Coordinates of C-alpha atoms in Angstrom, one line a residue:
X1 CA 0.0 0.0 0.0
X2 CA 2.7 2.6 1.0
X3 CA 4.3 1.7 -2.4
X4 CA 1.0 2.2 -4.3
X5 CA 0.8 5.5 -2.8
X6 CA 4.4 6.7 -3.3
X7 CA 4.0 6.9 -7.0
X8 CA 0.5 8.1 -7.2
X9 CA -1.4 5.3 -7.7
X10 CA -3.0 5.0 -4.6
X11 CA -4.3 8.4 -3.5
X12 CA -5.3 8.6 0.5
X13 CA -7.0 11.5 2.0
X14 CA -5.6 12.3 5.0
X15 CA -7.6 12.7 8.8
X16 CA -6.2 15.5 10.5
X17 CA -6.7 14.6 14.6
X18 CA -8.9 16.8 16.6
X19 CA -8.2 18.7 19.8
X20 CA -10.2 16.8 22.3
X21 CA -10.0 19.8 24.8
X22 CA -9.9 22.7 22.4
X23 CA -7.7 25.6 24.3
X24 CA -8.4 23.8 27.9
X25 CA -5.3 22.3 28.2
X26 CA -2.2 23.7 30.6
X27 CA 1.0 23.7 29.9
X28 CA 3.5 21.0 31.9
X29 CA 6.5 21.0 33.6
X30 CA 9.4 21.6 30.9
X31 CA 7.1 22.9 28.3
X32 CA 7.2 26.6 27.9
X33 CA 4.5 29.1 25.9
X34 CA 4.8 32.1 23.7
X35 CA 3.7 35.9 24.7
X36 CA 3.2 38.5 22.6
X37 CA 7.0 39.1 22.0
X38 CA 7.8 35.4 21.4
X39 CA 9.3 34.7 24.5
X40 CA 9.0 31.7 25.9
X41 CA 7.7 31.7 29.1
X42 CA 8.0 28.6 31.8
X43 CA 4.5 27.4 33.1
X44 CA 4.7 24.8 36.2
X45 CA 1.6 23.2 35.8
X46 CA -0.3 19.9 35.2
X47 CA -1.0 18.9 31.8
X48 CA -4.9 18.8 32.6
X49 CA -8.2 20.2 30.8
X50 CA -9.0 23.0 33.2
X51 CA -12.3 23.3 33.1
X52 CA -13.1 19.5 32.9
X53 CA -10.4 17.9 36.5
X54 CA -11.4 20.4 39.5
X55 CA -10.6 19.7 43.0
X56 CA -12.9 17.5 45.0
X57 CA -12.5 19.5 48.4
X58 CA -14.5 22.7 46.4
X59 CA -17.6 20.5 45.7
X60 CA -17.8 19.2 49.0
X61 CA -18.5 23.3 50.0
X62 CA -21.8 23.3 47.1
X63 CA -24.9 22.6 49.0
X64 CA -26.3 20.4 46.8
X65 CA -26.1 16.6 46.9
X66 CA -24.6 14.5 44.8
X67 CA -28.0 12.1 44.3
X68 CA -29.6 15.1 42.6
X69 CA -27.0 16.2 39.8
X70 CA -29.1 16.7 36.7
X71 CA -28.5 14.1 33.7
X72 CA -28.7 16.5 31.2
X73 CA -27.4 16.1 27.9
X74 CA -24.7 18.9 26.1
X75 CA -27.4 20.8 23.9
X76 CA -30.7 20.1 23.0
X77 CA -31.3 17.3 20.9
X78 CA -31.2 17.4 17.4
X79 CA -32.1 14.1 15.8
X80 CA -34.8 12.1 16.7
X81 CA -32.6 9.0 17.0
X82 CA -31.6 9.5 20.7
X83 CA -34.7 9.8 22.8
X84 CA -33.9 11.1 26.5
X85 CA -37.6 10.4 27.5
X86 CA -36.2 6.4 27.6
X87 CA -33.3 7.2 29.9
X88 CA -34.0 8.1 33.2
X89 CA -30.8 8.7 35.8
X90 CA -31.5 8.8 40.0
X91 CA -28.2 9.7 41.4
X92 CA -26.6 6.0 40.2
X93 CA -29.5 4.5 39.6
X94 CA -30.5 3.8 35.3
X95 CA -33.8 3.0 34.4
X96 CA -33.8 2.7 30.5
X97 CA -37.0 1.0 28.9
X98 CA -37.0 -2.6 30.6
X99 CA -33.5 -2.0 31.8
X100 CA -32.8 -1.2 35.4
X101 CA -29.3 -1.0 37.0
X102 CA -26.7 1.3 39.5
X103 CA -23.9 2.5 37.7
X104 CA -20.2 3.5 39.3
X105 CA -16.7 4.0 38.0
X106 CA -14.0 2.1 40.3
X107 CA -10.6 3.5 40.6
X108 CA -9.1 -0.3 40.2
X109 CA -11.3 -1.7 37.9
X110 CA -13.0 0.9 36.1
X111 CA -16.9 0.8 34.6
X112 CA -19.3 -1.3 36.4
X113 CA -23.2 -2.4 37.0
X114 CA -24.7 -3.4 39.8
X115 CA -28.2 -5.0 40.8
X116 CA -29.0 -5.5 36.9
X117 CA -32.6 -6.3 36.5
X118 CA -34.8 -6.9 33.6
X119 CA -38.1 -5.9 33.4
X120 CA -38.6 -6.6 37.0
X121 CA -36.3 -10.0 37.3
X122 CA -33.0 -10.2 38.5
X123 CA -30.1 -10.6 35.9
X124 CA -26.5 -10.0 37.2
X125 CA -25.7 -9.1 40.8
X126 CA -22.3 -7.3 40.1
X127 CA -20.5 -7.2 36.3
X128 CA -17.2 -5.6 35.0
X129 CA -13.5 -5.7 34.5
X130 CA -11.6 -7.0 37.0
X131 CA -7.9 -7.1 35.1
X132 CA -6.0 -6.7 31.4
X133 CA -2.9 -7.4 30.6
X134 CA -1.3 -7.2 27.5
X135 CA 1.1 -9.7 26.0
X136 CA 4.4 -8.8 23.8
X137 CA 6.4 -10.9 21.8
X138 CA 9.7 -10.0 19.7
X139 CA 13.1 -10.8 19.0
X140 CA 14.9 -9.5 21.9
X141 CA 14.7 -10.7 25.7
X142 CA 13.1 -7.7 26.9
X143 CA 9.9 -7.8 24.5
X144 CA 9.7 -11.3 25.0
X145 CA 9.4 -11.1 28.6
X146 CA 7.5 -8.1 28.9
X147 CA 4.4 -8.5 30.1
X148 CA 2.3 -5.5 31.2
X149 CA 0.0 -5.9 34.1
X150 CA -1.9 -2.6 33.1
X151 CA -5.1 -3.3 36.1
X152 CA -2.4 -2.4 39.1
X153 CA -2.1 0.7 37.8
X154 CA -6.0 1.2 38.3
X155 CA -8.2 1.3 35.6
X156 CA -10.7 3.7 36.9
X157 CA -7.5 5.9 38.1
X158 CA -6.5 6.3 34.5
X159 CA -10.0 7.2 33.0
X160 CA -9.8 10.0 30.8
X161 CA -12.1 12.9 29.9
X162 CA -14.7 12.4 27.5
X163 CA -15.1 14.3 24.6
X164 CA -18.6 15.3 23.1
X165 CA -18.7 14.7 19.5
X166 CA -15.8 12.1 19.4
X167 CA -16.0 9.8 22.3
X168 CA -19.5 10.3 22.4
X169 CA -21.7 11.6 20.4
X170 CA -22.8 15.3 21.5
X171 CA -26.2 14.7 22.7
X172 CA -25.3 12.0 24.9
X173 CA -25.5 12.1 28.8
X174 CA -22.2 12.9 30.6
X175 CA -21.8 11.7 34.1
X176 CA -19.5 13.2 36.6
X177 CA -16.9 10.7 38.3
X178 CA -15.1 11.4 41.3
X179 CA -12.1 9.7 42.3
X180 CA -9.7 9.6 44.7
X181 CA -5.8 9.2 43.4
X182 CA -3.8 9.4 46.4
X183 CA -4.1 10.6 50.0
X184 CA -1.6 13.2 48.9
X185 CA -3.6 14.4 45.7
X186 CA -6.9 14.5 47.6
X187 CA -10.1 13.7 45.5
X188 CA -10.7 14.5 42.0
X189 CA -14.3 15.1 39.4
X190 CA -14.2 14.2 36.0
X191 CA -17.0 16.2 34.6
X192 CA -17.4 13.8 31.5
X193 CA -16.6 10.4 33.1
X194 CA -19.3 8.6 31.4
X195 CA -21.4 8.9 29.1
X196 CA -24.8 7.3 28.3
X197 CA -26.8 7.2 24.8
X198 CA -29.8 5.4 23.3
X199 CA -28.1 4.2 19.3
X200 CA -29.5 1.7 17.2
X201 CA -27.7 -1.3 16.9
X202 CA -27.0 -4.9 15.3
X203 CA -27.5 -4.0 12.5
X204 CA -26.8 -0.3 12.4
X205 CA -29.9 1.6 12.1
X206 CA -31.6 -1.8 11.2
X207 CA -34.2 -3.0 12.7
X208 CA -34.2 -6.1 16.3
X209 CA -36.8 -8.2 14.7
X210 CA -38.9 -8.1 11.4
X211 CA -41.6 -9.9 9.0
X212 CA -43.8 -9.1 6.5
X213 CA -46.3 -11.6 5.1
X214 CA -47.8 -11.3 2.2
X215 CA -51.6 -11.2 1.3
X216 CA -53.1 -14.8 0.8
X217 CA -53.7 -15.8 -2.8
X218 CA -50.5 -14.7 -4.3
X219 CA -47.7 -17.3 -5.3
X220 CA -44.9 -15.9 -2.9
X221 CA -47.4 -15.4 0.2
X222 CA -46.8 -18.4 2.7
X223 CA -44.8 -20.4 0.3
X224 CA -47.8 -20.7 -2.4
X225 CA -50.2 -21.1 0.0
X226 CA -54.0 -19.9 -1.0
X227 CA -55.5 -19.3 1.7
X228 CA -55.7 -16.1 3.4
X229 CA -55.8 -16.8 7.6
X230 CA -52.7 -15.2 8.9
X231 CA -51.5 -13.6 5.8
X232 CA -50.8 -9.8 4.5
X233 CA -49.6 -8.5 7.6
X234 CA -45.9 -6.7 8.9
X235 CA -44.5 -5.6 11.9
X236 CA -40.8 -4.7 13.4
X237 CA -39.4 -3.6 16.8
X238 CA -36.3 -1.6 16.4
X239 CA -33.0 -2.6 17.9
X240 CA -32.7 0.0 20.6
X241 CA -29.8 0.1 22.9
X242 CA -28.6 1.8 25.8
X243 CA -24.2 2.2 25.6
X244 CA -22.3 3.4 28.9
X245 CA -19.1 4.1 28.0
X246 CA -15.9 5.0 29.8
X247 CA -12.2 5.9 28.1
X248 CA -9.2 4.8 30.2
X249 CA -6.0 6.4 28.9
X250 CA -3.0 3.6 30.0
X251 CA 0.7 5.2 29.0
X252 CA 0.2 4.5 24.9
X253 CA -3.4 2.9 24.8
X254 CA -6.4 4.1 25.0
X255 CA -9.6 1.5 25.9
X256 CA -13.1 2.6 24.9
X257 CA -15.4 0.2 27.9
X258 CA -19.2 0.2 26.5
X259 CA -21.6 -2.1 28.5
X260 CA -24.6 -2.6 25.9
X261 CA -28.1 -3.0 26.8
X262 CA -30.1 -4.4 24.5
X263 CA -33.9 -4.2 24.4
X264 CA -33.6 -8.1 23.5
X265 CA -32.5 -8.6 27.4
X266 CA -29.2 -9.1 26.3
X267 CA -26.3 -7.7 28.0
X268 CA -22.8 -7.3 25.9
X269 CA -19.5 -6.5 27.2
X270 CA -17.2 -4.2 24.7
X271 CA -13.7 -2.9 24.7
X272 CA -12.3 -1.1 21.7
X273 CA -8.6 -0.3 21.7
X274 CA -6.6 2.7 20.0
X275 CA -3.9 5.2 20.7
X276 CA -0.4 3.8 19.8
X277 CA 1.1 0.5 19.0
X278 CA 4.2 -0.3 20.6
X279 CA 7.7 -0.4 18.6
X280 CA 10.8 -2.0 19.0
X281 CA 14.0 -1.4 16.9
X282 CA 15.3 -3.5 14.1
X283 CA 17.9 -6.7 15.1
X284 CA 21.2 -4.9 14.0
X285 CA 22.1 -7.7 11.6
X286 CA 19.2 -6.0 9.2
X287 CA 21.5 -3.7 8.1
X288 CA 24.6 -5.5 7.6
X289 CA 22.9 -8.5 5.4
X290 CA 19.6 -6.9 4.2
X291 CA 19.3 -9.4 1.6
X292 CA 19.5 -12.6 3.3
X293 CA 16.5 -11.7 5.8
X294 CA 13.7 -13.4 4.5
X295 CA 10.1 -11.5 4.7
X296 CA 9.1 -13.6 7.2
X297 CA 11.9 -13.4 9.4
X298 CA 11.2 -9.8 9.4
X299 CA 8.2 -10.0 10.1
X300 CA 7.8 -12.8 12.1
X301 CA 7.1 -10.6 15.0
X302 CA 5.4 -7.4 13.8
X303 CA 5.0 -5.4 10.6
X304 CA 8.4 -3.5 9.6
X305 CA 8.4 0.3 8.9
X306 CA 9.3 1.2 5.6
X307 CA 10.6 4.6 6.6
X308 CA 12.5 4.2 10.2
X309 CA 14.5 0.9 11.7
X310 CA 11.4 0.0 13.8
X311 CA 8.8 -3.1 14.0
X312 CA 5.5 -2.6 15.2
X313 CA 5.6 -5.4 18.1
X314 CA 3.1 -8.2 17.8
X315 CA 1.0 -8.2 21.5
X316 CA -2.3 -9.1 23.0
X317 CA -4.7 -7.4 24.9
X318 CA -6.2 -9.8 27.3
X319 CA -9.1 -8.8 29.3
X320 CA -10.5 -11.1 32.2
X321 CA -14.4 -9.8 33.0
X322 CA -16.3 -10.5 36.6
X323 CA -20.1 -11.8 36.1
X324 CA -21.8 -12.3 39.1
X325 CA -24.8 -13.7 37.5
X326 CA -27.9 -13.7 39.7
X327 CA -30.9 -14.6 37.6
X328 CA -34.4 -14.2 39.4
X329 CA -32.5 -15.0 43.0
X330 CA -29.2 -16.2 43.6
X331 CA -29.9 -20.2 43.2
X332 CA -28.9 -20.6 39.9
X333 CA -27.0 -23.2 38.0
X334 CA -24.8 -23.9 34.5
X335 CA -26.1 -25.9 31.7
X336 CA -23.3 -26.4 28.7
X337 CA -25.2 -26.5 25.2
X338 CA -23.2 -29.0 23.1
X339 CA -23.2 -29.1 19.5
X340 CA -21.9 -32.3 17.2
X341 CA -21.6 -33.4 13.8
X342 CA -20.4 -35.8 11.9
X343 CA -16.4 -34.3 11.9
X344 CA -16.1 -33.9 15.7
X345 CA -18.4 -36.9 17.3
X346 CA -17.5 -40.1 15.8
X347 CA -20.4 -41.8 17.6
X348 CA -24.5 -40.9 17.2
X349 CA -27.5 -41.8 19.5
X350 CA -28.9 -42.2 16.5
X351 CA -28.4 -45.5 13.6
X352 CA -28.0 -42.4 10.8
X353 CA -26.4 -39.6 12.5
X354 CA -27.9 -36.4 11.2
X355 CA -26.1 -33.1 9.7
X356 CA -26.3 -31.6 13.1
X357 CA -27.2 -31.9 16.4
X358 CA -27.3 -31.2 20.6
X359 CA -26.9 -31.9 23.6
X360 CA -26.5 -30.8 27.3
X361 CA -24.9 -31.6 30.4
X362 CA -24.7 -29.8 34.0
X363 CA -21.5 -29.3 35.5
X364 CA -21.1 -30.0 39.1
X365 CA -17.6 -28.6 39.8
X366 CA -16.2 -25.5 38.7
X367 CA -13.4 -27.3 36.4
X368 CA -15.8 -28.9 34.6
X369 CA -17.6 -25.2 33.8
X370 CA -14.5 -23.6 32.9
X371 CA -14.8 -21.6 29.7
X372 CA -12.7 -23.9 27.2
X373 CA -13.0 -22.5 23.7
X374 CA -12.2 -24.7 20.6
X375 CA -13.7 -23.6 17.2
X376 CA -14.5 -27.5 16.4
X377 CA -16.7 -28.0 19.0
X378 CA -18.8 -25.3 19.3
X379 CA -21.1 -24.8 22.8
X380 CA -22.9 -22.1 24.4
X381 CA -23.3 -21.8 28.2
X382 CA -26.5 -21.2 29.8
X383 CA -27.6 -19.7 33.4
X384 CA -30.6 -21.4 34.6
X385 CA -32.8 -20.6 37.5
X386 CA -32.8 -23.4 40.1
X387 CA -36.8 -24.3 40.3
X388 CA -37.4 -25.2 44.0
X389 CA -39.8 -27.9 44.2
X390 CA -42.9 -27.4 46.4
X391 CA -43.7 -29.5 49.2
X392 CA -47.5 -31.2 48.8
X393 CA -49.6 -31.7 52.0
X394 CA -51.5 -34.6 52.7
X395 CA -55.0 -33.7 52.8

């Protein structure tokens, strides 16, 4: 591609970045600004958006309480695709169509629900990150030991500032988060710590569920059918969603944390990463014997600049979620959905085995639950409600 583009044949228009926090930054230790006269001047402060990190020993002097702080969006709303009507915010406390939930940032794990019910049941008792680490691999010692256990820094702790109109869209709810760093530090706000907004989703700006059904006596109606019972009729539901979303900023990545709700009832779990990819330099002996490295010795561990003696280091994010799964009360139980066919189960309960088919089993130990993921043998877990069995008196 970067050839294709050096002579002309490929033409790329370029994104320029955005200021997240346009002329609300200050100026760090080290870093120096210009006056009038171009001289630069020497500022000794944090490199912090002033009007968005304030001190959390000034709000404690407001009289208001922090259960009452207003949910309101940035300006007025200005599509009809985000309805504010559906999201209703008590303090912590989320009430979104059948959704109903408390809502917190940690400082060591960041984002997370609790008390997550479902048009009136019980879901999940406590969900959300409770570690990542990230992975490298490369050809010298250091990047192949280096393992970075970014959760003891705290994710919550490194939470950024959210940006209406590119971590969120403008009309979105922004939630203040306070935190406290350090005893030394003292507590912090983040004005914009979350944000929450009702998007249309899977598939985007699609609808959940659909059908139309022709009118009887026409050849495509009901597969040729003639008769007209239960024909020429069409509704949908659209796929509504409520996103909460949280940016942590850790040293060269940033993590975008969005816990879905769909109106399904189905809960998903997101984390998007960006900023920049770590780099390591070139092995030395790249520049003595250029032509006897192979393309995939060069790039056995990451892509290879074309510009600068750097590799862009192959790595993994891993991130290890909490579910605390309560579902209608908190006797529940695992059921493991099995699927089979003929190329992974050589034997059938049937004489002719079929294309595909299922079964189930119930765990009883927590090895035998464990999440064990192999493409071949595809299975789906399932938390049940434990049904407690009535006791019959004698008349």
């Amino acid at each position: 591609m970067l050839d294709l583009h050096k002579t002309g044949s490929l033409h790329i228009v370029p994104q320029p970045f955005i200021d997240l926090y346009p002329q609300q930054m200050r100026y760090g230790p080290g870093q120096t600004r210009k006056d009038d006269d171009e001289a630069g001047l020497p500022v000794n402060a944090a490199i912090l958006p002033t009007s968005f990190l304030s001190s959390g020993f000034k709000r404690r002097q407001q009289s208001q309480p922090e259960s009452v702080i207003p949910a309101k969006p940035v300006q007025t709303p200005s599509s009809p695709l985000f309805g504010y009507n559906r999201i209703q915010i008590a303090g912590r406390r989320v009430r979104y169509q059948s959704w109903d939930f408390h809502l917190t940032l940690r400082k060591e794990t960041g984002l997370r629900v609790y008390g997550v019910y479902f048009a009136g049941h019980s879901i999940i008792s406590e969900a959300g990150l409770d570690e990542t680490v990230t992975s490298y691999w490369g050809y010298s010692p250091f990047m192949r030991a280096m393992t970075s256990l970014e959760s003891m820094y705290g994710v919550g702790a490194m939470s950024s500032e959210l940006s209406p109109g590119i971590d969120c869209p403008k009309e979105a709810v922004y939630l203040p988060v306070r935190l406290v760093l350090s005893g030394e530090s003292g507590p912090k706000v983040l004005k914009h710590g979350i944000c929450l907004f009702d998007w249309l989703v899977q598939p985007p700006g699609g609808p959940l569920r659909r059908h139309f059904e022709f009118p009887g006596g026409r050849s495509e109606a009901s597969g040729g059918s003639e008769t007209t019972e239960h024909t020429n009729f069409a509704f949908g539901t659209p796929s509504r969603a409520l996103v909460v979303r949280s940016v942590a900023s850790i040293f060269n990545y940033d993590y975008v944390f969005d816990i879905v709700f769909h109106a399904s009832g189905v809960i998903e779990f997101s984390v998007t990463p960006t900023g920049y990819i770590h780099v390591d330099t070139v092995p030395p002996n790249w520049f003595s014997n250029p032509s006897n490295q192979s393309w995939y010795e060069k790039s056995a561990f990451g892509f290879v600049s074309n510009t600068m003696p750097l590799y862009f280091v192959a790595h993994q994010h891993l991130f290890h979620y909490k579910l605390d799964i309560d579902l209608r009360s908190s006797r529940n139980f695992v059921k493991v959905i099995n699927v089979h066919g003929p190329a992974n189960y050589p034997g059938s309960p049937v004489s002719e085995p079929p294309t595909l088919w299922m079964s189930s089993r119930i765990p009883r130990s927590e090895l035998e639950a464990r999440f064990h993921t192999q493409f071949e043998y595809p299975k789906q877990y399932l938390v049940c409600e434990t049904q407690r069995e009535e006791k019959q008196e004698n008349p």
